[in-house]
């Protein structure tokens, strides 16, 4: 399905994203926060007792100053949450989102 397609894209284009491909479970706020913290740990970062939005901001500040990265938000069905956490795509930060929502939402 959609998650497998996103993983396939990331695998096929991994060489484009020399500074990393980062996956986030965006199905719920707790799942997203856990994913953010896991990605922070992979980079040697610490989150302490910060909330999800503070952790997300720290993570994005770190990766957005690097070279090219791909951020994969999987299962993002809450558009309000998505709007608060996903950075604007740029030439260095590419964003891939999977959702079960229809295009007319």
PDB file of N, CA and C in Angstrom:
ATOM      1  N   UNK A   1       0.804  -1.181   0.000  1.00  0.00           N
ATOM      2  CA  UNK A   1       0.000   0.000   0.000  1.00  0.00           C
ATOM      3  C   UNK A   1       0.856   1.257   0.000  1.00  0.00           C
ATOM      4  N   UNK A   2       0.295   2.290   0.577  1.00  0.00           N
ATOM      5  CA  UNK A   2       0.938   3.607   0.576  1.00  0.00           C
ATOM      6  C   UNK A   2       2.264   3.623   1.334  1.00  0.00           C
ATOM      7  N   UNK A   3       2.294   2.963   2.466  1.00  0.00           N
ATOM      8  CA  UNK A   3       3.530   2.933   3.262  1.00  0.00           C
ATOM      9  C   UNK A   3       4.647   2.215   2.516  1.00  0.00           C
ATOM     10  N   UNK A   4       4.304   1.116   1.871  1.00  0.00           N
ATOM     11  CA  UNK A   4       5.296   0.360   1.102  1.00  0.00           C
ATOM     12  C   UNK A   4       5.806   1.180  -0.083  1.00  0.00           C
ATOM     13  N   UNK A   5       4.916   1.928  -0.713  1.00  0.00           N
ATOM     14  CA  UNK A   5       5.315   2.777  -1.835  1.00  0.00           C
ATOM     15  C   UNK A   5       6.277   3.874  -1.360  1.00  0.00           C
ATOM     16  N   UNK A   6       5.989   4.468  -0.212  1.00  0.00           N
ATOM     17  CA  UNK A   6       6.868   5.500   0.344  1.00  0.00           C
ATOM     18  C   UNK A   6       8.244   4.907   0.666  1.00  0.00           C
ATOM     19  N   UNK A   7       8.256   3.714   1.271  1.00  0.00           N
ATOM     20  CA  UNK A   7       9.519   3.059   1.604  1.00  0.00           C
ATOM     21  C   UNK A   7      10.298   2.723   0.332  1.00  0.00           C
ATOM     22  N   UNK A   8       9.602   2.307  -0.692  1.00  0.00           N
ATOM     23  CA  UNK A   8      10.254   1.981  -1.969  1.00  0.00           C
ATOM     24  C   UNK A   8      10.875   3.224  -2.596  1.00  0.00           C
ATOM     25  N   UNK A   9      10.132   4.328  -2.585  1.00  0.00           N
ATOM     26  CA  UNK A   9      10.670   5.592  -3.103  1.00  0.00           C
ATOM     27  C   UNK A   9      11.953   5.961  -2.353  1.00  0.00           C
ATOM     28  N   UNK A  10      11.881   5.904  -1.015  1.00  0.00           N
ATOM     29  CA  UNK A  10      13.043   6.267  -0.194  1.00  0.00           C
ATOM     30  C   UNK A  10      14.237   5.372  -0.509  1.00  0.00           C
ATOM     31  N   UNK A  11      13.991   4.084  -0.686  1.00  0.00           N
ATOM     32  CA  UNK A  11      15.078   3.152  -0.989  1.00  0.00           C
ATOM     33  C   UNK A  11      15.678   3.426  -2.372  1.00  0.00           C
ATOM     34  N   UNK A  12      14.824   3.685  -3.349  1.00  0.00           N
ATOM     35  CA  UNK A  12      15.307   3.936  -4.713  1.00  0.00           C
ATOM     36  C   UNK A  12      16.094   5.231  -4.828  1.00  0.00           C
ATOM     37  N   UNK A  13      15.756   6.209  -4.006  1.00  0.00           N
ATOM     38  CA  UNK A  13      16.374   7.531  -4.121  1.00  0.00           C
ATOM     39  C   UNK A  13      17.263   7.884  -2.925  1.00  0.00           C
ATOM     40  N   UNK A  14      17.645   6.885  -2.161  1.00  0.00           N
ATOM     41  CA  UNK A  14      18.448   7.114  -0.955  1.00  0.00           C
ATOM     42  C   UNK A  14      19.707   7.928  -1.241  1.00  0.00           C
ATOM     43  N   UNK A  15      20.339   7.706  -2.385  1.00  0.00           N
ATOM     44  CA  UNK A  15      21.575   8.422  -2.705  1.00  0.00           C
ATOM     45  C   UNK A  15      21.340   9.927  -2.851  1.00  0.00           C
ATOM     46  N   UNK A  16      20.117  10.340  -3.151  1.00  0.00           N
ATOM     47  CA  UNK A  16      19.789  11.769  -3.248  1.00  0.00           C
ATOM     48  C   UNK A  16      19.789  12.444  -1.878  1.00  0.00           C
ATOM     49  N   UNK A  17      19.559  11.642  -0.837  1.00  0.00           N
ATOM     50  CA  UNK A  17      19.387  12.178   0.509  1.00  0.00           C
ATOM     51  C   UNK A  17      20.568  11.770   1.389  1.00  0.00           C
ATOM     52  N   UNK A  18      21.718  12.348   1.064  1.00  0.00           N
ATOM     53  CA  UNK A  18      22.958  11.973   1.728  1.00  0.00           C
ATOM     54  C   UNK A  18      22.958  12.204   3.234  1.00  0.00           C
ATOM     55  N   UNK A  19      22.135  13.122   3.702  1.00  0.00           N
ATOM     56  CA  UNK A  19      22.120  13.396   5.135  1.00  0.00           C
ATOM     57  C   UNK A  19      20.972  12.696   5.849  1.00  0.00           C
ATOM     58  N   UNK A  20      20.267  11.829   5.145  1.00  0.00           N
ATOM     59  CA  UNK A  20      19.319  10.971   5.829  1.00  0.00           C
ATOM     60  C   UNK A  20      17.905  10.955   5.311  1.00  0.00           C
ATOM     61  N   UNK A  21      17.282   9.818   5.581  1.00  0.00           N
ATOM     62  CA  UNK A  21      15.851   9.610   5.367  1.00  0.00           C
ATOM     63  C   UNK A  21      15.283   9.323   6.741  1.00  0.00           C
ATOM     64  N   UNK A  22      14.287  10.090   7.137  1.00  0.00           N
ATOM     65  CA  UNK A  22      13.710   9.971   8.470  1.00  0.00           C
ATOM     66  C   UNK A  22      12.225   9.653   8.361  1.00  0.00           C
ATOM     67  N   UNK A  23      11.805   8.604   9.068  1.00  0.00           N
ATOM     68  CA  UNK A  23      10.416   8.151   9.045  1.00  0.00           C
ATOM     69  C   UNK A  23       9.706   8.580  10.323  1.00  0.00           C
ATOM     70  N   UNK A  24       8.435   8.954  10.175  1.00  0.00           N
ATOM     71  CA  UNK A  24       7.604   9.350  11.312  1.00  0.00           C
ATOM     72  C   UNK A  24       6.258   8.645  11.208  1.00  0.00           C
ATOM     73  N   UNK A  25       5.832   8.027  12.291  1.00  0.00           N
ATOM     74  CA  UNK A  25       4.485   7.470  12.372  1.00  0.00           C
ATOM     75  C   UNK A  25       3.583   8.636  12.748  1.00  0.00           C
ATOM     76  N   UNK A  26       2.791   9.110  11.803  1.00  0.00           N
ATOM     77  CA  UNK A  26       1.968  10.306  12.017  1.00  0.00           C
ATOM     78  C   UNK A  26       0.501   9.957  12.263  1.00  0.00           C
ATOM     79  N   UNK A  27       0.229   8.722  12.691  1.00  0.00           N
ATOM     80  CA  UNK A  27      -1.158   8.303  12.905  1.00  0.00           C
ATOM     81  C   UNK A  27      -1.791   8.951  14.125  1.00  0.00           C
ATOM     82  N   UNK A  28      -0.971   9.343  15.107  1.00  0.00           N
ATOM     83  CA  UNK A  28      -1.491   9.995  16.308  1.00  0.00           C
ATOM     84  C   UNK A  28      -0.392  10.869  16.896  1.00  0.00           C
ATOM     85  N   UNK A  29      -0.772  11.769  17.776  1.00  0.00           N
ATOM     86  CA  UNK A  29       0.215  12.639  18.402  1.00  0.00           C
ATOM     87  C   UNK A  29       1.237  11.844  19.226  1.00  0.00           C
ATOM     88  N   UNK A  30       0.807  10.874  20.065  1.00  0.00           N
ATOM     89  CA  UNK A  30       1.815  10.089  20.807  1.00  0.00           C
ATOM     90  C   UNK A  30       2.747   9.292  19.890  1.00  0.00           C
ATOM     91  N   UNK A  31       2.217   8.705  18.825  1.00  0.00           N
ATOM     92  CA  UNK A  31       3.051   7.945  17.887  1.00  0.00           C
ATOM     93  C   UNK A  31       4.046   8.864  17.189  1.00  0.00           C
ATOM     94  N   UNK A  32       3.590  10.039  16.833  1.00  0.00           N
ATOM     95  CA  UNK A  32       4.468  11.013  16.190  1.00  0.00           C
ATOM     96  C   UNK A  32       5.590  11.437  17.134  1.00  0.00           C
ATOM     97  N   UNK A  33       5.232  11.710  18.374  1.00  0.00           N
ATOM     98  CA  UNK A  33       6.243  12.136  19.351  1.00  0.00           C
ATOM     99  C   UNK A  33       7.288  11.043  19.549  1.00  0.00           C
ATOM    100  N   UNK A  34       6.849   9.801  19.627  1.00  0.00           N
ATOM    101  CA  UNK A  34       7.783   8.692  19.769  1.00  0.00           C
ATOM    102  C   UNK A  34       8.718   8.628  18.558  1.00  0.00           C
ATOM    103  N   UNK A  35       8.179   8.830  17.366  1.00  0.00           N
ATOM    104  CA  UNK A  35       8.999   8.801  16.154  1.00  0.00           C
ATOM    105  C   UNK A  35      10.014   9.936  16.136  1.00  0.00           C
ATOM    106  N   UNK A  36       9.575  11.114  16.547  1.00  0.00           N
ATOM    107  CA  UNK A  36      10.493  12.257  16.588  1.00  0.00           C
ATOM    108  C   UNK A  36      11.648  11.948  17.538  1.00  0.00           C
ATOM    109  N   UNK A  37      11.318  11.428  18.712  1.00  0.00           N
ATOM    110  CA  UNK A  37      12.360  11.108  19.697  1.00  0.00           C
ATOM    111  C   UNK A  37      13.303  10.014  19.190  1.00  0.00           C
ATOM    112  N   UNK A  38      12.770   9.027  18.500  1.00  0.00           N
ATOM    113  CA  UNK A  38      13.623   7.971  17.932  1.00  0.00           C
ATOM    114  C   UNK A  38      14.590   8.561  16.909  1.00  0.00           C
ATOM    115  N   UNK A  39      14.091   9.449  16.056  1.00  0.00           N
ATOM    116  CA  UNK A  39      14.957  10.083  15.063  1.00  0.00           C
ATOM    117  C   UNK A  39      15.990  10.985  15.724  1.00  0.00           C
ATOM    118  N   UNK A  40      15.599  11.665  16.797  1.00  0.00           N
ATOM    119  CA  UNK A  40      16.558  12.496  17.522  1.00  0.00           C
ATOM    120  C   UNK A  40      17.678  11.633  18.107  1.00  0.00           C
ATOM    121  N   UNK A  41      17.312  10.494  18.688  1.00  0.00           N
ATOM    122  CA  UNK A  41      18.324   9.595  19.259  1.00  0.00           C
ATOM    123  C   UNK A  41      19.285   9.095  18.188  1.00  0.00           C
ATOM    124  N   UNK A  42      18.767   8.792  16.995  1.00  0.00           N
ATOM    125  CA  UNK A  42      19.627   8.339  15.896  1.00  0.00           C
ATOM    126  C   UNK A  42      20.691   9.376  15.554  1.00  0.00           C
ATOM    127  N   UNK A  43      20.362  10.635  15.786  1.00  0.00           N
ATOM    128  CA  UNK A  43      21.293  11.719  15.484  1.00  0.00           C
ATOM    129  C   UNK A  43      22.121  12.127  16.693  1.00  0.00           C
ATOM    130  N   UNK A  44      21.942  11.398  17.809  1.00  0.00           N
ATOM    131  CA  UNK A  44      22.682  11.719  19.020  1.00  0.00           C
ATOM    132  C   UNK A  44      22.116  12.906  19.772  1.00  0.00           C
ATOM    133  N   UNK A  45      20.883  13.265  19.474  1.00  0.00           N
ATOM    134  CA  UNK A  45      20.226  14.396  20.138  1.00  0.00           C
ATOM    135  C   UNK A  45      19.435  13.884  21.343  1.00  0.00           C
ATOM    136  N   UNK A  46      19.196  14.775  22.306  1.00  0.00           N
ATOM    137  CA  UNK A  46      18.411  14.432  23.484  1.00  0.00           C
ATOM    138  C   UNK A  46      17.215  15.359  23.574  1.00  0.00           C
ATOM    139  N   UNK A  47      16.076  14.810  23.978  1.00  0.00           N
ATOM    140  CA  UNK A  47      14.866  15.622  24.031  1.00  0.00           C
ATOM    141  C   UNK A  47      14.467  16.003  25.438  1.00  0.00           C
ATOM    142  N   UNK A  48      14.953  15.309  26.437  1.00  0.00           N
ATOM    143  CA  UNK A  48      14.568  15.618  27.813  1.00  0.00           C
ATOM    144  C   UNK A  48      13.079  15.432  28.014  1.00  0.00           C
ATOM    145  N   UNK A  49      12.458  16.371  28.686  1.00  0.00           N
ATOM    146  CA  UNK A  49      11.017  16.296  28.960  1.00  0.00           C
ATOM    147  C   UNK A  49      10.218  17.229  28.064  1.00  0.00           C
ATOM    148  N   UNK A  50      10.751  17.569  26.926  1.00  0.00           N
ATOM    149  CA  UNK A  50      10.079  18.500  26.029  1.00  0.00           C
ATOM    150  C   UNK A  50       8.816  17.888  25.452  1.00  0.00           C
ATOM    151  N   UNK A  51       7.915  18.752  25.042  1.00  0.00           N
ATOM    152  CA  UNK A  51       6.699  18.314  24.373  1.00  0.00           C
ATOM    153  C   UNK A  51       6.962  18.022  22.914  1.00  0.00           C
ATOM    154  N   UNK A  52       5.970  17.487  22.254  1.00  0.00           N
ATOM    155  CA  UNK A  52       6.122  17.062  20.867  1.00  0.00           C
ATOM    156  C   UNK A  52       6.509  18.217  19.950  1.00  0.00           C
ATOM    157  N   UNK A  53       5.922  19.372  20.128  1.00  0.00           N
ATOM    158  CA  UNK A  53       6.218  20.470  19.211  1.00  0.00           C
ATOM    159  C   UNK A  53       7.607  21.049  19.452  1.00  0.00           C
ATOM    160  N   UNK A  54       8.041  21.087  20.710  1.00  0.00           N
ATOM    161  CA  UNK A  54       9.405  21.534  21.011  1.00  0.00           C
ATOM    162  C   UNK A  54      10.426  20.556  20.459  1.00  0.00           C
ATOM    163  N   UNK A  55      10.174  19.251  20.650  1.00  0.00           N
ATOM    164  CA  UNK A  55      11.086  18.232  20.106  1.00  0.00           C
ATOM    165  C   UNK A  55      11.143  18.314  18.592  1.00  0.00           C
ATOM    166  N   UNK A  56       9.978  18.491  17.972  1.00  0.00           N
ATOM    167  CA  UNK A  56       9.922  18.589  16.517  1.00  0.00           C
ATOM    168  C   UNK A  56      10.737  19.785  16.032  1.00  0.00           C
ATOM    169  N   UNK A  57      10.598  20.906  16.710  1.00  0.00           N
ATOM    170  CA  UNK A  57      11.340  22.112  16.328  1.00  0.00           C
ATOM    171  C   UNK A  57      12.849  21.893  16.439  1.00  0.00           C
ATOM    172  N   UNK A  58      13.288  21.280  17.532  1.00  0.00           N
ATOM    173  CA  UNK A  58      14.714  20.979  17.699  1.00  0.00           C
ATOM    174  C   UNK A  58      15.220  20.060  16.598  1.00  0.00           C
ATOM    175  N   UNK A  59      14.448  19.009  16.314  1.00  0.00           N
ATOM    176  CA  UNK A  59      14.834  18.055  15.275  1.00  0.00           C
ATOM    177  C   UNK A  59      14.945  18.762  13.920  1.00  0.00           C
ATOM    178  N   UNK A  60      13.928  19.541  13.577  1.00  0.00           N
ATOM    179  CA  UNK A  60      13.927  20.216  12.279  1.00  0.00           C
ATOM    180  C   UNK A  60      15.053  21.229  12.166  1.00  0.00           C
ATOM    181  N   UNK A  61      15.329  21.961  13.234  1.00  0.00           N
ATOM    182  CA  UNK A  61      16.448  22.903  13.199  1.00  0.00           C
ATOM    183  C   UNK A  61      17.750  22.166  12.906  1.00  0.00           C
ATOM    184  N   UNK A  62      17.886  20.981  13.474  1.00  0.00           N
ATOM    185  CA  UNK A  62      19.110  20.203  13.271  1.00  0.00           C
ATOM    186  C   UNK A  62      19.207  19.684  11.833  1.00  0.00           C
ATOM    187  N   UNK A  63      18.175  19.020  11.337  1.00  0.00           N
ATOM    188  CA  UNK A  63      18.276  18.396  10.012  1.00  0.00           C
ATOM    189  C   UNK A  63      18.163  19.399   8.872  1.00  0.00           C
ATOM    190  N   UNK A  64      17.459  20.493   9.093  1.00  0.00           N
ATOM    191  CA  UNK A  64      17.278  21.455   8.004  1.00  0.00           C
ATOM    192  C   UNK A  64      18.532  22.277   7.734  1.00  0.00           C
ATOM    193  N   UNK A  65      19.510  22.207   8.616  1.00  0.00           N
ATOM    194  CA  UNK A  65      20.769  22.918   8.382  1.00  0.00           C
ATOM    195  C   UNK A  65      21.800  22.006   7.727  1.00  0.00           C
ATOM    196  N   UNK A  66      21.431  20.761   7.509  1.00  0.00           N
ATOM    197  CA  UNK A  66      22.334  19.807   6.869  1.00  0.00           C
ATOM    198  C   UNK A  66      22.131  19.861   5.361  1.00  0.00           C
ATOM    199  N   UNK A  67      22.614  18.842   4.683  1.00  0.00           N
ATOM    200  CA  UNK A  67      22.421  18.736   3.243  1.00  0.00           C
ATOM    201  C   UNK A  67      21.005  18.283   2.943  1.00  0.00           C
ATOM    202  N   UNK A  68      20.863  17.414   1.976  1.00  0.00           N
ATOM    203  CA  UNK A  68      19.540  16.954   1.561  1.00  0.00           C
ATOM    204  C   UNK A  68      19.011  15.863   2.469  1.00  0.00           C
ATOM    205  N   UNK A  69      17.753  16.010   2.904  1.00  0.00           N
ATOM    206  CA  UNK A  69      17.091  15.006   3.724  1.00  0.00           C
ATOM    207  C   UNK A  69      15.689  14.756   3.179  1.00  0.00           C
ATOM    208  N   UNK A  70      15.188  13.562   3.462  1.00  0.00           N
ATOM    209  CA  UNK A  70      13.808  13.201   3.141  1.00  0.00           C
ATOM    210  C   UNK A  70      13.101  12.905   4.450  1.00  0.00           C
ATOM    211  N   UNK A  71      11.968  13.560   4.665  1.00  0.00           N
ATOM    212  CA  UNK A  71      11.145  13.324   5.846  1.00  0.00           C
ATOM    213  C   UNK A  71       9.872  12.626   5.381  1.00  0.00           C
ATOM    214  N   UNK A  72       9.642  11.411   5.881  1.00  0.00           N
ATOM    215  CA  UNK A  72       8.474  10.615   5.490  1.00  0.00           C
ATOM    216  C   UNK A  72       7.499  10.578   6.662  1.00  0.00           C
ATOM    217  N   UNK A  73       6.330  11.183   6.478  1.00  0.00           N
ATOM    218  CA  UNK A  73       5.273  11.180   7.492  1.00  0.00           C
ATOM    219  C   UNK A  73       4.221  10.170   7.047  1.00  0.00           C
ATOM    220  N   UNK A  74       4.164   9.060   7.740  1.00  0.00           N
ATOM    221  CA  UNK A  74       3.313   7.942   7.336  1.00  0.00           C
ATOM    222  C   UNK A  74       2.011   7.926   8.141  1.00  0.00           C
ATOM    223  N   UNK A  75       0.884   7.816   7.438  1.00  0.00           N
ATOM    224  CA  UNK A  75      -0.416   7.712   8.098  1.00  0.00           C
ATOM    225  C   UNK A  75      -0.924   9.029   8.651  1.00  0.00           C
ATOM    226  N   UNK A  76      -0.617  10.115   7.989  1.00  0.00           N
ATOM    227  CA  UNK A  76      -0.994  11.446   8.473  1.00  0.00           C
ATOM    228  C   UNK A  76      -2.410  11.796   8.027  1.00  0.00           C
ATOM    229  N   UNK A  77      -3.365  11.496   8.883  1.00  0.00           N
ATOM    230  CA  UNK A  77      -4.764  11.766   8.550  1.00  0.00           C
ATOM    231  C   UNK A  77      -5.311  13.020   9.229  1.00  0.00           C
ATOM    232  N   UNK A  78      -4.557  13.605  10.138  1.00  0.00           N
ATOM    233  CA  UNK A  78      -4.971  14.811  10.846  1.00  0.00           C
ATOM    234  C   UNK A  78      -4.272  16.008  10.208  1.00  0.00           C
ATOM    235  N   UNK A  79      -4.993  16.723   9.335  1.00  0.00           N
ATOM    236  CA  UNK A  79      -4.374  17.835   8.608  1.00  0.00           C
ATOM    237  C   UNK A  79      -3.934  18.968   9.527  1.00  0.00           C
ATOM    238  N   UNK A  80      -4.651  19.206  10.617  1.00  0.00           N
ATOM    239  CA  UNK A  80      -4.263  20.254  11.546  1.00  0.00           C
ATOM    240  C   UNK A  80      -2.919  19.920  12.195  1.00  0.00           C
ATOM    241  N   UNK A  81      -2.758  18.678  12.606  1.00  0.00           N
ATOM    242  CA  UNK A  81      -1.492  18.250  13.188  1.00  0.00           C
ATOM    243  C   UNK A  81      -0.381  18.322  12.147  1.00  0.00           C
ATOM    244  N   UNK A  82      -0.660  17.846  10.967  1.00  0.00           N
ATOM    245  CA  UNK A  82       0.324  17.851   9.884  1.00  0.00           C
ATOM    246  C   UNK A  82       0.826  19.268   9.607  1.00  0.00           C
ATOM    247  N   UNK A  83      -0.092  20.211   9.587  1.00  0.00           N
ATOM    248  CA  UNK A  83       0.264  21.602   9.340  1.00  0.00           C
ATOM    249  C   UNK A  83       1.221  22.146  10.391  1.00  0.00           C
ATOM    250  N   UNK A  84       1.092  21.676  11.629  1.00  0.00           N
ATOM    251  CA  UNK A  84       1.911  22.169  12.733  1.00  0.00           C
ATOM    252  C   UNK A  84       3.302  21.552  12.773  1.00  0.00           C
ATOM    253  N   UNK A  85       3.476  20.379  12.168  1.00  0.00           N
ATOM    254  CA  UNK A  85       4.749  19.676  12.333  1.00  0.00           C
ATOM    255  C   UNK A  85       5.597  19.568  11.077  1.00  0.00           C
ATOM    256  N   UNK A  86       4.979  19.581   9.920  1.00  0.00           N
ATOM    257  CA  UNK A  86       5.731  19.359   8.682  1.00  0.00           C
ATOM    258  C   UNK A  86       6.338  20.674   8.209  1.00  0.00           C
ATOM    259  N   UNK A  87       7.637  20.671   7.970  1.00  0.00           N
ATOM    260  CA  UNK A  87       8.274  21.903   7.490  1.00  0.00           C
ATOM    261  C   UNK A  87       7.925  22.139   6.028  1.00  0.00           C
ATOM    262  N   UNK A  88       8.147  23.342   5.584  1.00  0.00           N
ATOM    263  CA  UNK A  88       7.989  23.621   4.162  1.00  0.00           C
ATOM    264  C   UNK A  88       9.079  22.873   3.408  1.00  0.00           C
ATOM    265  N   UNK A  89       8.709  22.268   2.331  1.00  0.00           N
ATOM    266  CA  UNK A  89       9.699  21.587   1.502  1.00  0.00           C
ATOM    267  C   UNK A  89      10.624  22.643   0.892  1.00  0.00           C
ATOM    268  N   UNK A  90      11.839  22.243   0.655  1.00  0.00           N
ATOM    269  CA  UNK A  90      12.810  23.147   0.038  1.00  0.00           C
ATOM    270  C   UNK A  90      13.717  22.316  -0.853  1.00  0.00           C
ATOM    271  N   UNK A  91      14.722  22.962  -1.400  1.00  0.00           N
ATOM    272  CA  UNK A  91      15.651  22.213  -2.242  1.00  0.00           C
ATOM    273  C   UNK A  91      16.463  21.217  -1.426  1.00  0.00           C
ATOM    274  N   UNK A  92      16.559  21.425  -0.089  1.00  0.00           N
ATOM    275  CA  UNK A  92      17.329  20.524   0.770  1.00  0.00           C
ATOM    276  C   UNK A  92      16.452  19.599   1.595  1.00  0.00           C
ATOM    277  N   UNK A  93      15.214  19.969   1.837  1.00  0.00           N
ATOM    278  CA  UNK A  93      14.315  19.162   2.657  1.00  0.00           C
ATOM    279  C   UNK A  93      13.124  18.746   1.811  1.00  0.00           C
ATOM    280  N   UNK A  94      13.046  17.458   1.544  1.00  0.00           N
ATOM    281  CA  UNK A  94      11.907  16.921   0.799  1.00  0.00           C
ATOM    282  C   UNK A  94      10.976  16.225   1.786  1.00  0.00           C
ATOM    283  N   UNK A  95       9.681  16.350   1.533  1.00  0.00           N
ATOM    284  CA  UNK A  95       8.666  15.803   2.430  1.00  0.00           C
ATOM    285  C   UNK A  95       7.776  14.869   1.642  1.00  0.00           C
ATOM    286  N   UNK A  96       7.569  13.669   2.185  1.00  0.00           N
ATOM    287  CA  UNK A  96       6.663  12.689   1.595  1.00  0.00           C
ATOM    288  C   UNK A  96       5.630  12.330   2.658  1.00  0.00           C
ATOM    289  N   UNK A  97       4.351  12.437   2.330  1.00  0.00           N
ATOM    290  CA  UNK A  97       3.273  12.185   3.286  1.00  0.00           C
ATOM    291  C   UNK A  97       2.366  11.096   2.731  1.00  0.00           C
ATOM    292  N   UNK A  98       2.054  10.094   3.583  1.00  0.00           N
ATOM    293  CA  UNK A  98       1.020   9.130   3.204  1.00  0.00           C
ATOM    294  C   UNK A  98      -0.191   9.388   4.097  1.00  0.00           C
ATOM    295  N   UNK A  99      -1.365   9.184   3.508  1.00  0.00           N
ATOM    296  CA  UNK A  99      -2.619   9.405   4.240  1.00  0.00           C
ATOM    297  C   UNK A  99      -3.708   8.528   3.649  1.00  0.00           C
ATOM    298  N   UNK A 100      -4.711   8.283   4.452  1.00  0.00           N
ATOM    299  CA  UNK A 100      -5.895   7.547   3.961  1.00  0.00           C
ATOM    300  C   UNK A 100      -6.980   8.525   3.509  1.00  0.00           C
ATOM    301  N   UNK A 101      -6.727   9.809   3.653  1.00  0.00           N
ATOM    302  CA  UNK A 101      -7.714  10.822   3.282  1.00  0.00           C
ATOM    303  C   UNK A 101      -7.868  10.890   1.776  1.00  0.00           C
ATOM    304  N   UNK A 102      -9.041  11.254   1.343  1.00  0.00           N
ATOM    305  CA  UNK A 102      -9.266  11.409  -0.094  1.00  0.00           C
ATOM    306  C   UNK A 102      -8.777  12.784  -0.547  1.00  0.00           C
ATOM    307  N   UNK A 103      -8.602  12.937  -1.832  1.00  0.00           N
ATOM    308  CA  UNK A 103      -8.079  14.178  -2.384  1.00  0.00           C
ATOM    309  C   UNK A 103      -9.036  15.348  -2.198  1.00  0.00           C
ATOM    310  N   UNK A 104     -10.305  15.098  -1.986  1.00  0.00           N
ATOM    311  CA  UNK A 104     -11.272  16.189  -1.866  1.00  0.00           C
ATOM    312  C   UNK A 104     -11.383  16.754  -0.454  1.00  0.00           C
ATOM    313  N   UNK A 105     -10.516  16.329   0.461  1.00  0.00           N
ATOM    314  CA  UNK A 105     -10.540  16.859   1.824  1.00  0.00           C
ATOM    315  C   UNK A 105      -9.908  18.206   1.921  1.00  0.00           C
TER     316      UNK A 105
END
